[in-house]
PDB file of C-alpha atoms in Angstrom:
ATOM      1  CA  MET A1139      -0.015  -0.009  -0.062  1.00 44.00           C
ATOM      2  CA  TYR A1140       1.236   3.357  -0.811  1.00 45.00           C
ATOM      3  CA  GLN A1141       2.479   5.403   2.190  1.00 48.00           C
ATOM      4  CA  PRO A1142       2.897   9.259   1.975  1.00 44.00           C
ATOM      5  CA  GLN A1143       6.483  10.202   1.156  1.00 48.00           C
ATOM      6  CA  ALA A1144       8.470  12.242   3.722  1.00 43.00           C
ATOM      7  CA  PRO A1145       8.868  15.858   2.838  1.00 42.00           C
ATOM      8  CA  ARG A1146      11.712  16.583   0.370  1.00 48.00           C
ATOM      9  CA  PRO A1147      13.352  19.921  -0.205  1.00 44.00           C
ATOM     10  CA  THR A1148      11.451  22.261  -2.281  1.00 41.00           C
ATOM     11  CA  PRO A1149      13.054  22.965  -5.784  1.00 47.00           C
ATOM     12  CA  PRO A1150      14.824  26.162  -5.937  1.00 43.00           C
ATOM     13  CA  PRO A1151      12.606  29.111  -7.384  1.00 42.00           C
ATOM     14  CA  THR A1152      13.007  29.871 -10.923  1.00 43.00           C
ATOM     15  CA  ARG A1153      13.441  33.181 -12.440  1.00 42.00           C
ATOM     16  CA  THR A1154      10.250  34.925 -13.394  1.00 40.00           C
ATOM     17  CA  THR A1155       9.621  37.693 -15.800  1.00 40.00           C
ATOM     18  CA  ALA A1156       6.858  39.805 -16.925  1.00 39.00           C
ATOM     19  CA  THR A1157       6.286  37.767 -19.728  1.00 43.00           C
ATOM     20  CA  PRO A1158       4.682  34.269 -18.770  1.00 48.00           C
ATOM     21  CA  GLN A1159       7.095  31.416 -19.651  1.00 52.00           C
ATOM     22  CA  PRO A1160       5.888  28.589 -21.897  1.00 54.00           C
ATOM     23  CA  THR A1161       5.525  25.223 -20.233  1.00 64.00           C
ATOM     24  CA  PRO A1162       8.046  22.452 -20.991  1.00 67.00           C
ATOM     25  CA  PRO A1163       6.833  19.700 -23.393  1.00 80.00           C
ATOM     26  CA  PHE A1164       5.422  17.264 -20.981  1.00 86.00           C
ATOM     27  CA  ASP A1165       5.637  13.477 -21.452  1.00 88.00           C
ATOM     28  CA  ALA A1166       2.112  12.606 -20.002  1.00 91.00           C
ATOM     29  CA  ARG A1167       2.338   8.870 -20.672  1.00 90.00           C
ATOM     30  CA  ALA A1168       5.754   8.742 -18.817  1.00 92.00           C
ATOM     31  CA  ALA A1169       4.176  10.507 -15.779  1.00 94.00           C
ATOM     32  CA  ARG A1170       1.278   8.017 -15.620  1.00 94.00           C
ATOM     33  CA  ARG A1171       3.649   4.932 -16.061  1.00 93.00           C
ATOM     34  CA  LEU A1172       5.931   6.384 -13.184  1.00 94.00           C
ATOM     35  CA  ARG A1173       2.981   6.887 -10.909  1.00 95.00           C
ATOM     36  CA  VAL A1174       1.351   3.529 -11.470  1.00 94.00           C
ATOM     37  CA  ALA A1175       4.824   1.803 -10.957  1.00 94.00           C
ATOM     38  CA  LEU A1176       5.191   3.446  -7.552  1.00 94.00           C
ATOM     39  CA  GLY A1177       1.570   2.337  -6.788  1.00 94.00           C
ATOM     40  CA  MET A1178       0.424   5.824  -6.273  1.00 95.00           C
ATOM     41  CA  GLY A1179      -2.983   7.280  -7.042  1.00 95.00           C
ATOM     42  CA  CYS A1180      -3.560  10.716  -8.502  1.00 96.00           C
ATOM     43  CA  GLU A1181      -4.699  11.919  -5.099  1.00 96.00           C
ATOM     44  CA  HIS A1182      -1.429  10.788  -3.475  1.00 96.00           C
ATOM     45  CA  VAL A1183       0.553  12.651  -5.993  1.00 97.00           C
ATOM     46  CA  ALA A1184      -1.467  15.825  -5.511  1.00 96.00           C
ATOM     47  CA  HIS A1185      -1.102  15.534  -1.854  1.00 96.00           C
ATOM     48  CA  ASP A1186       2.722  15.271  -1.891  1.00 96.00           C
ATOM     49  CA  LEU A1187       2.789  18.204  -4.119  1.00 97.00           C
ATOM     50  CA  ARG A1188       0.823  20.226  -1.820  1.00 96.00           C
ATOM     51  CA  ALA A1189       2.300  18.947   1.463  1.00 95.00           C
ATOM     52  CA  SER A1190       6.027  18.594   0.510  1.00 94.00           C
ATOM     53  CA  TYR A1191       6.437  21.217  -2.336  1.00 95.00           C
ATOM     54  CA  GLY A1192       4.211  24.019  -1.344  1.00 94.00           C
ATOM     55  CA  LEU A1193       1.762  23.878  -4.341  1.00 95.00           C
ATOM     56  CA  PRO A1194      -1.535  24.130  -2.568  1.00 95.00           C
ATOM     57  CA  HIS A1195      -3.447  24.614  -5.901  1.00 95.00           C
ATOM     58  CA  VAL A1196      -2.567  21.222  -7.225  1.00 96.00           C
ATOM     59  CA  SER A1197      -5.636  18.661  -6.906  1.00 96.00           C
ATOM     60  CA  ALA A1198      -6.087  15.117  -8.058  1.00 95.00           C
ATOM     61  CA  GLU A1199      -8.233  16.489 -10.897  1.00 96.00           C
ATOM     62  CA  LEU A1200      -5.104  18.771 -12.059  1.00 96.00           C
ATOM     63  CA  VAL A1201      -2.823  15.455 -11.978  1.00 96.00           C
ATOM     64  CA  ILE A1202      -5.401  13.574 -14.126  1.00 95.00           C
ATOM     65  CA  ALA A1203      -5.320  16.605 -16.574  1.00 93.00           C
ATOM     66  CA  TRP A1204      -1.766  16.530 -16.880  1.00 94.00           C
ATOM     67  CA  GLU A1205      -1.770  12.790 -17.466  1.00 93.00           C
ATOM     68  CA  ARG A1206      -4.561  12.965 -19.995  1.00 90.00           C
ATOM     69  CA  GLY A1207      -2.551  15.811 -21.980  1.00 86.00           C
ATOM     70  CA  THR A1208      -5.409  18.398 -21.457  1.00 88.00           C
ATOM     71  CA  ALA A1209      -3.115  20.458 -19.281  1.00 90.00           C
ATOM     72  CA  ALA A1210       0.653  20.794 -18.712  1.00 88.00           C
ATOM     73  CA  PRO A1211       2.692  21.485 -15.501  1.00 93.00           C
ATOM     74  CA  THR A1212       4.706  24.477 -15.354  1.00 89.00           C
ATOM     75  CA  THR A1213       8.425  24.463 -14.675  1.00 85.00           C
ATOM     76  CA  VAL A1214       8.194  24.700 -11.019  1.00 90.00           C
ATOM     77  CA  GLU A1215       5.328  21.967 -11.085  1.00 94.00           C
ATOM     78  CA  LEU A1216       7.244  19.805 -13.304  1.00 91.00           C
ATOM     79  CA  ALA A1217      10.387  19.763 -11.041  1.00 91.00           C
ATOM     80  CA  ALA A1218       8.114  19.009  -7.974  1.00 95.00           C
ATOM     81  CA  LEU A1219       6.358  16.181  -9.859  1.00 96.00           C
ATOM     82  CA  ALA A1220       9.707  14.683 -10.654  1.00 94.00           C
ATOM     83  CA  GLY A1221      10.502  14.651  -6.882  1.00 95.00           C
ATOM     84  CA  VAL A1222       7.222  13.069  -6.119  1.00 96.00           C
ATOM     85  CA  LEU A1223       7.755  10.331  -8.692  1.00 96.00           C
ATOM     86  CA  TRP A1224      11.492   9.893  -7.755  1.00 95.00           C
ATOM     87  CA  CYS A1225      12.574  10.487 -11.380  1.00 93.00           C
ATOM     88  CA  SER A1226      14.616  13.105 -13.167  1.00 89.00           C
ATOM     89  CA  THR A1227      12.935  16.008 -14.745  1.00 86.00           C
ATOM     90  CA  GLY A1228      14.187  14.976 -18.187  1.00 82.00           C
ATOM     91  CA  GLU A1229      12.088  11.644 -17.717  1.00 88.00           C
ATOM     92  CA  LEU A1230       8.964  13.755 -17.650  1.00 90.00           C
ATOM     93  CA  ILE A1231       9.751  15.913 -20.768  1.00 82.00           C
ATOM     94  CA  GLY A1232       8.920  15.216 -24.235  1.00 77.00           C
ATOM     95  CA  SER A1233      11.343  16.154 -26.969  1.00 79.00           C
ATOM     96  CA  PRO A1234      12.856  19.588 -26.130  1.00 82.00           C
ATOM     97  CA  ARG A1235      12.524  22.129 -28.697  1.00 82.00           C
ATOM     98  CA  THR A1236      13.732  25.374 -27.341  1.00 87.00           C
ATOM     99  CA  LEU A1237      16.956  26.447 -25.361  1.00 92.00           C
ATOM    100  CA  ARG A1238      14.992  26.751 -22.142  1.00 88.00           C
ATOM    101  CA  GLU A1239      13.366  23.330 -22.453  1.00 84.00           C
ATOM    102  CA  HIS A1240      16.847  21.856 -23.226  1.00 90.00           C
ATOM    103  CA  ARG A1241      17.976  23.334 -20.041  1.00 90.00           C
ATOM    104  CA  VAL A1242      15.048  22.145 -18.069  1.00 81.00           C
ATOM    105  CA  ALA A1243      15.265  18.791 -19.518  1.00 80.00           C
ATOM    106  CA  ARG A1244      18.898  18.519 -17.837  1.00 84.00           C
ATOM    107  CA  GLY A1245      17.652  19.859 -14.597  1.00 80.00           C
ATOM    108  CA  LEU A1246      19.823  22.905 -14.846  1.00 89.00           C
ATOM    109  CA  SER A1247      19.360  26.446 -13.623  1.00 92.00           C
ATOM    110  CA  PRO A1248      20.019  29.598 -15.914  1.00 95.00           C
ATOM    111  CA  GLU A1249      22.887  30.443 -13.509  1.00 96.00           C
ATOM    112  CA  ALA A1250      24.600  27.019 -14.010  1.00 96.00           C
ATOM    113  CA  VAL A1251      24.500  27.091 -17.831  1.00 97.00           C
ATOM    114  CA  ALA A1252      25.706  30.693 -17.932  1.00 97.00           C
ATOM    115  CA  ALA A1253      28.565  29.754 -15.754  1.00 97.00           C
ATOM    116  CA  ALA A1254      29.437  26.625 -17.641  1.00 96.00           C
ATOM    117  CA  VAL A1255      29.584  28.252 -21.092  1.00 96.00           C
ATOM    118  CA  GLY A1256      31.362  31.494 -19.909  1.00 96.00           C
ATOM    119  CA  LEU A1257      28.426  34.021 -20.303  1.00 96.00           C
ATOM    120  CA  GLU A1258      27.299  36.631 -18.046  1.00 96.00           C
ATOM    121  CA  LEU A1259      23.773  35.532 -16.628  1.00 96.00           C
ATOM    122  CA  PRO A1260      21.740  38.554 -18.193  1.00 96.00           C
ATOM    123  CA  ALA A1261      23.111  37.703 -21.517  1.00 96.00           C
ATOM    124  CA  TYR A1262      22.371  34.108 -21.446  1.00 96.00           C
ATOM    125  CA  VAL A1263      18.857  34.758 -20.133  1.00 95.00           C
ATOM    126  CA  ARG A1264      18.261  37.263 -23.078  1.00 95.00           C
ATOM    127  CA  MET A1265      19.161  34.352 -25.404  1.00 95.00           C
ATOM    128  CA  GLU A1266      16.729  31.962 -23.775  1.00 92.00           C
ATOM    129  CA  GLU A1267      14.010  34.564 -23.635  1.00 91.00           C
ATOM    130  CA  ALA A1268      14.601  35.258 -27.376  1.00 90.00           C
ATOM    131  CA  ASP A1269      15.046  31.498 -28.126  1.00 87.00           C
ATOM    132  CA  ARG A1270      18.103  32.052 -30.051  1.00 89.00           C
ATOM    133  CA  TRP A1271      21.570  30.875 -29.064  1.00 94.00           C
ATOM    134  CA  ARG A1272      24.171  33.397 -30.230  1.00 92.00           C
ATOM    135  CA  GLY A1273      27.337  32.134 -28.435  1.00 92.00           C
ATOM    136  CA  GLY A1274      30.660  31.972 -29.925  1.00 92.00           C
ATOM    137  CA  GLU A1275      32.351  28.710 -31.124  1.00 90.00           C
ATOM    138  CA  ARG A1276      33.890  27.680 -27.698  1.00 93.00           C
ATOM    139  CA  GLN A1277      30.714  28.628 -25.784  1.00 95.00           C
ATOM    140  CA  SER A1278      28.592  26.713 -28.267  1.00 93.00           C
ATOM    141  CA  ALA A1279      30.795  23.722 -27.968  1.00 93.00           C
ATOM    142  CA  ALA A1280      30.360  23.896 -24.071  1.00 95.00           C
ATOM    143  CA  LEU A1281      26.737  24.330 -24.588  1.00 95.00           C
ATOM    144  CA  ALA A1282      26.369  21.190 -26.710  1.00 94.00           C
ATOM    145  CA  GLU A1283      28.186  19.132 -24.338  1.00 94.00           C
ATOM    146  CA  LEU A1284      26.460  20.313 -21.237  1.00 95.00           C
ATOM    147  CA  LEU A1285      22.959  20.000 -22.674  1.00 94.00           C
ATOM    148  CA  GLN A1286      23.853  16.841 -24.720  1.00 92.00           C
ATOM    149  CA  LEU A1287      22.545  18.453 -27.991  1.00 93.00           C
ATOM    150  CA  THR A1288      22.458  16.600 -31.120  1.00 93.00           C
ATOM    151  CA  LEU A1289      23.200  18.326 -34.448  1.00 94.00           C
ATOM    152  CA  PRO A1290      19.563  18.829 -35.375  1.00 94.00           C
ATOM    153  CA  ASP A1291      19.025  20.343 -31.863  1.00 92.00           C
ATOM    154  CA  TYR A1292      22.014  22.745 -32.375  1.00 93.00           C
ATOM    155  CA  VAL A1293      20.661  23.881 -35.805  1.00 93.00           C
ATOM    156  CA  THR A1294      17.207  24.595 -34.271  1.00 91.00           C
ATOM    157  CA  LEU A1295      18.569  26.471 -31.290  1.00 91.00           C
ATOM    158  CA  THR A1296      20.601  28.644 -33.588  1.00 90.00           C
ATOM    159  CA  GLY A1297      17.657  29.658 -35.586  1.00 88.00           C
ATOM    160  CA  ARG A1298      18.743  27.961 -38.843  1.00 92.00           C
ATOM    161  CA  ASP A1299      15.603  25.679 -39.430  1.00 92.00           C
ATOM    162  CA  GLY A1300      13.962  27.960 -41.559  1.00 93.00           C
ATOM    163  CA  ARG A1301      16.847  28.559 -43.920  1.00 96.00           C
ATOM    164  CA  LEU A1302      17.491  24.819 -43.809  1.00 96.00           C
ATOM    165  CA  ALA A1303      13.873  24.192 -45.059  1.00 96.00           C
ATOM    166  CA  GLU A1304      14.099  26.884 -47.623  1.00 96.00           C
ATOM    167  CA  LEU A1305      17.251  25.408 -49.119  1.00 97.00           C
ATOM    168  CA  LEU A1306      15.912  21.768 -48.957  1.00 97.00           C
ATOM    169  CA  ARG A1307      12.659  22.648 -50.817  1.00 96.00           C
ATOM    170  CA  GLY A1308      14.797  24.297 -53.537  1.00 96.00           C
ATOM    171  CA  ALA A1309      17.060  21.256 -53.860  1.00 96.00           C
ATOM    172  CA  VAL A1310      14.241  18.750 -54.328  1.00 96.00           C
ATOM    173  CA  THR A1311      12.009  20.689 -56.568  1.00 94.00           C
ATOM    174  CA  THR A1312      14.681  21.872 -58.993  1.00 95.00           C
ATOM    175  CA  ARG A1313      18.534  20.848 -59.396  1.00 95.00           C
ATOM    176  CA  TRP A1314      19.874  19.684 -56.036  1.00 96.00           C
ATOM    177  CA  GLN A1315      23.584  20.146 -57.022  1.00 96.00           C
ATOM    178  CA  ALA A1316      23.210  24.099 -56.808  1.00 96.00           C
ATOM    179  CA  TYR A1317      22.301  23.584 -53.079  1.00 97.00           C
ATOM    180  CA  ALA A1318      24.908  21.087 -51.743  1.00 97.00           C
ATOM    181  CA  ARG A1319      27.404  23.643 -50.844  1.00 97.00           C
ATOM    182  CA  PRO A1320      25.264  26.052 -49.066  1.00 97.00           C
ATOM    183  CA  LEU A1321      23.495  23.419 -47.101  1.00 97.00           C
ATOM    184  CA  ALA A1322      26.842  21.733 -46.108  1.00 96.00           C
ATOM    185  CA  LYS A1323      28.022  25.087 -44.774  1.00 95.00           C
ATOM    186  CA  LEU A1324      24.772  25.737 -43.014  1.00 95.00           C
ATOM    187  CA  VAL A1325      24.542  22.435 -41.071  1.00 94.00           C
ATOM    188  CA  GLY A1326      28.295  21.748 -40.745  1.00 92.00           C
ATOM    189  CA  LEU A1327      28.299  18.410 -42.585  1.00 95.00           C
ATOM    190  CA  ASP A1328      30.848  17.000 -45.023  1.00 96.00           C
ATOM    191  CA  ARG A1329      29.757  18.198 -48.661  1.00 96.00           C
ATOM    192  CA  ARG A1330      29.963  14.583 -49.928  1.00 96.00           C
ATOM    193  CA  LEU A1331      27.498  13.408 -47.389  1.00 97.00           C
ATOM    194  CA  VAL A1332      25.040  16.191 -48.180  1.00 97.00           C
ATOM    195  CA  GLU A1333      25.162  15.577 -51.640  1.00 97.00           C
ATOM    196  CA  ASP A1334      24.332  11.843 -51.229  1.00 97.00           C
ATOM    197  CA  VAL A1335      21.401  13.128 -49.089  1.00 97.00           C
ATOM    198  CA  LEU A1336      20.246  15.526 -51.541  1.00 97.00           C
ATOM    199  CA  ARG A1337      20.343  12.968 -54.355  1.00 97.00           C
ATOM    200  CA  ALA A1338      18.131  10.579 -52.471  1.00 96.00           C
ATOM    201  CA  MET A1339      15.814  13.291 -51.326  1.00 96.00           C
ATOM    202  CA  HIS A1340      15.351  14.621 -54.856  1.00 96.00           C
ATOM    203  CA  ALA A1341      14.815  11.297 -56.214  1.00 95.00           C
ATOM    204  CA  ASP A1342      12.250  10.372 -53.438  1.00 93.00           C
ATOM    205  CA  TYR A1343      10.185  13.683 -54.077  1.00 93.00           C
ATOM    206  CA  GLN A1344      10.335  13.587 -57.811  1.00 91.00           C
ATOM    207  CA  GLY A1345       9.352   9.830 -57.660  1.00 88.00           C
ATOM    208  CA  ARG A1346       6.239  10.690 -55.551  1.00 84.00           C
ATOM    209  CA  MET A1347       5.296  13.421 -58.089  1.00 84.00           C
ATOM    210  CA  VAL A1348       5.649  11.234 -61.123  1.00 79.00           C
ATOM    211  CA  ALA A1349       3.835   8.473 -59.282  1.00 69.00           C
ATOM    212  CA  THR A1350       0.661  10.449 -59.033  1.00 61.00           C
ATOM    213  CA  LEU A1351       0.498  10.946 -62.900  1.00 58.00           C
ATOM    214  CA  ASP A1352      -0.624   7.121 -63.074  1.00 54.00           C
ATOM    215  CA  LEU A1353      -3.935   8.345 -61.834  1.00 53.00           C
ATOM    216  CA  GLY A1354      -6.903   9.511 -63.748  1.00 54.00           C
ATOM    217  CA  ALA A1355      -6.576  13.034 -65.147  1.00 53.00           C
ATOM    218  CA  GLY A1356      -9.444  14.278 -62.791  1.00 53.00           C
ATOM    219  CA  THR A1357      -7.509  13.339 -59.686  1.00 54.00           C
ATOM    220  CA  ALA A1358      -3.890  13.567 -60.875  1.00 50.00           C
ATOM    221  CA  ALA A1359      -3.366  17.256 -60.145  1.00 50.00           C
ATOM    222  CA  THR A1360      -4.883  17.069 -56.731  1.00 53.00           C
ATOM    223  CA  ALA A1361      -3.035  13.877 -55.635  1.00 53.00           C
ATOM    224  CA  SER A1362       0.325  15.393 -57.000  1.00 55.00           C
ATOM    225  CA  GLY A1363      -0.203  18.514 -55.027  1.00 61.00           C
ATOM    226  CA  ASP A1364      -1.140  16.574 -51.871  1.00 68.00           C
ATOM    227  CA  ALA A1365       1.897  14.324 -52.109  1.00 69.00           C
ATOM    228  CA  GLY A1366       4.237  17.308 -52.772  1.00 77.00           C
ATOM    229  CA  ARG A1367       2.873  19.268 -49.831  1.00 82.00           C
ATOM    230  CA  ASP A1368       3.143  16.376 -47.459  1.00 85.00           C
ATOM    231  CA  PHE A1369       6.791  15.822 -48.427  1.00 90.00           C
ATOM    232  CA  LEU A1370       7.713  19.479 -48.188  1.00 92.00           C
ATOM    233  CA  ASP A1371       6.035  19.980 -45.016  1.00 90.00           C
ATOM    234  CA  ARG A1372       8.165  17.240 -43.474  1.00 91.00           C
ATOM    235  CA  ILE A1373      11.267  18.116 -45.268  1.00 95.00           C
ATOM    236  CA  VAL A1374      13.598  19.078 -42.323  1.00 94.00           C
ATOM    237  CA  PRO A1375      12.938  15.897 -40.260  1.00 92.00           C
ATOM    238  CA  THR A1376      13.133  13.942 -43.553  1.00 95.00           C
ATOM    239  CA  PHE A1377      16.604  15.466 -44.180  1.00 97.00           C
ATOM    240  CA  TRP A1378      17.901  14.485 -40.695  1.00 96.00           C
ATOM    241  CA  THR A1379      16.545  11.018 -41.055  1.00 95.00           C
ATOM    242  CA  THR A1380      18.191  10.721 -44.419  1.00 96.00           C
ATOM    243  CA  VAL A1381      21.519  12.114 -43.129  1.00 96.00           C
ATOM    244  CA  GLU A1382      21.483   9.335 -40.388  1.00 94.00           C
ATOM    245  CA  GLU A1383      20.908   6.659 -42.851  1.00 94.00           C
ATOM    246  CA  HIS A1384      23.694   7.831 -45.285  1.00 93.00           C
ATOM    247  CA  ALA A1385      26.151   8.435 -42.397  1.00 88.00           C
ATOM    248  CA  HIS A1386      26.296   4.810 -41.332  1.00 78.00           C
TER     249      HIS A1386
END
């Protein structure tokens, strides 16, 4: 039978600003799985969050909403929930998307990240609030190691996803050869690898478009347009998947 947990230290307060901070991406399924594994009910989780972490507003209904995905915990609530469920914050976070989310996923404070990468705290906080990393080469290397960033993560955090998508769309819809060099420079990959990836993506895209021409004249244009839009909408994740395939 579940026994209420002894009080644990309240997580350190997070920095607040006039602008409400977005909630971290929450993995509702992981939260429920961890709770069930501990033999806890939603009311037990809510009780511990109120009694041990000073969150009087948390009810069993709110915990249920978190697990159903109809609500998401704030950063403070997430850190407290991790304490109640005896797990790391990262285990309750989905795929991080922003600089702040990557930091929260590693359970780090802004002060810790700023010190580790050699930035003044206000400068780092401005980058986090703008959701754009602008550190130098050494600082970027330190950040990537500290937050365990993948190359796709780093490209996203430096605000290059939009340009990447633009170049990739041009490569698959026209002559891919003209885009190999700028793409290799943008993402920091070997040009020969990028050429192999673009060649494969161009063939895939063009093959999808040609395949729709086998349909009747009345539906070919619509099907072709749908196939093309679907591919172009997913072009950045498709690029990284194809890179991984060709890198091995």
